[in-house]
XYZ file of C-alpha atoms in Angstrom:
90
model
C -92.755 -119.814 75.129
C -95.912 -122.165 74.849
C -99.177 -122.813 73.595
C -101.952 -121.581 75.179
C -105.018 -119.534 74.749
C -106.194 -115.567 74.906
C -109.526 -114.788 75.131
C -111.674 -117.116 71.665
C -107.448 -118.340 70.158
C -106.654 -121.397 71.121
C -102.845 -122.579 70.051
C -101.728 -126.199 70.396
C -98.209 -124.614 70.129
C -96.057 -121.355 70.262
C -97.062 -119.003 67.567
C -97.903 -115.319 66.795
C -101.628 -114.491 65.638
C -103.830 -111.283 65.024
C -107.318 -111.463 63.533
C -109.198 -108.406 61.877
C -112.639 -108.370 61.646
C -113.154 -106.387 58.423
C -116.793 -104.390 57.892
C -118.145 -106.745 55.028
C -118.295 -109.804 56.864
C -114.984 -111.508 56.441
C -112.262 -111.386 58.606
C -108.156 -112.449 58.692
C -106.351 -114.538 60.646
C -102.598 -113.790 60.303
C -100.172 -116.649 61.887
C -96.269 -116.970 62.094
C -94.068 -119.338 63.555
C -91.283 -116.956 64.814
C -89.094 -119.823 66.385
C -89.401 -121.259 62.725
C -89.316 -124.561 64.035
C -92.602 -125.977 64.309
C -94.119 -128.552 62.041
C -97.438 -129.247 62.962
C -99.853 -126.464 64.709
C -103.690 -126.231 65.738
C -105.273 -123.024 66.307
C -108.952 -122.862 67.370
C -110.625 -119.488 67.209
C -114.161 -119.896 69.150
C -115.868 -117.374 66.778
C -118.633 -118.270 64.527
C -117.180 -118.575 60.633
C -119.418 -119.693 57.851
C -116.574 -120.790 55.284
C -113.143 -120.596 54.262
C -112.499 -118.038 51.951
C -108.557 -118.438 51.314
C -106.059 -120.153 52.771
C -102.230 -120.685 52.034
C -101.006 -124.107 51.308
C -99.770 -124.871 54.920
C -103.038 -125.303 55.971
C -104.069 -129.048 55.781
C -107.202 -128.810 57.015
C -109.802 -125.929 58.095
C -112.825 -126.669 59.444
C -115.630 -123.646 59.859
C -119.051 -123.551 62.273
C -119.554 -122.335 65.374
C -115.599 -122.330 65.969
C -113.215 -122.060 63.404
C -110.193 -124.826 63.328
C -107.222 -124.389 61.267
C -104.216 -126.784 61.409
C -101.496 -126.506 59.719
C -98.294 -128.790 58.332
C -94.768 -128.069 58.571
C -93.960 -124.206 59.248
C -90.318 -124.577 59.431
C -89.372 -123.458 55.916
C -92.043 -120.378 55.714
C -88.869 -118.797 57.545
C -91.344 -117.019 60.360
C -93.730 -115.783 57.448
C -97.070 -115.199 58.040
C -99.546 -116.910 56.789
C -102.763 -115.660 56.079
C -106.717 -117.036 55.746
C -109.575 -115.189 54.865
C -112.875 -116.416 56.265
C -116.368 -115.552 55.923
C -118.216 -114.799 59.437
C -121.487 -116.345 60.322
């Protein structure tokens, strides 16, 4: 199991994502780390996003424009939990 990318995601490492683009202009991106052993990930989804809406404290940094960028710290004691961001699409 590796990183890699599908279609606009973009993972630096293993990982388990679904996004749902939602009617009112936001969208979700769900992530999990079912190996629960990573402690650093990138994920790039190449999808216009206007802002951050929420985001769980894993997530050290999330950068928004005409890609969004989310990287996030240690995973390994969410115990495979998914973590979830809202976002607001451009």
């Amino acid at each position: 199991w590796f990183g890699g990318s599908v279609g606009p995601l973009v993972a630096d490492a293993p990982c388990s994502v679904m996004v749902t683009e939602h009617g009112d202009g936001t969208a979700t991106v769900c992530v999990s780390d079912p190996m629960r052993m990573r402690t650093s990930l990138t994920l790039t989804w190449n999808r216009a996003v206007a802002s951050v809406v929420s985001k769980p404290t894993t997530v050290t940094s999330a950068t928004a424009g005409a890609s969004l960028r989310l990287v996030f710290g240690d995973l390994s004691g969410t115990r495979g939990a998914t973590q979830t961001i809202k976002v607001r699409l451009s």
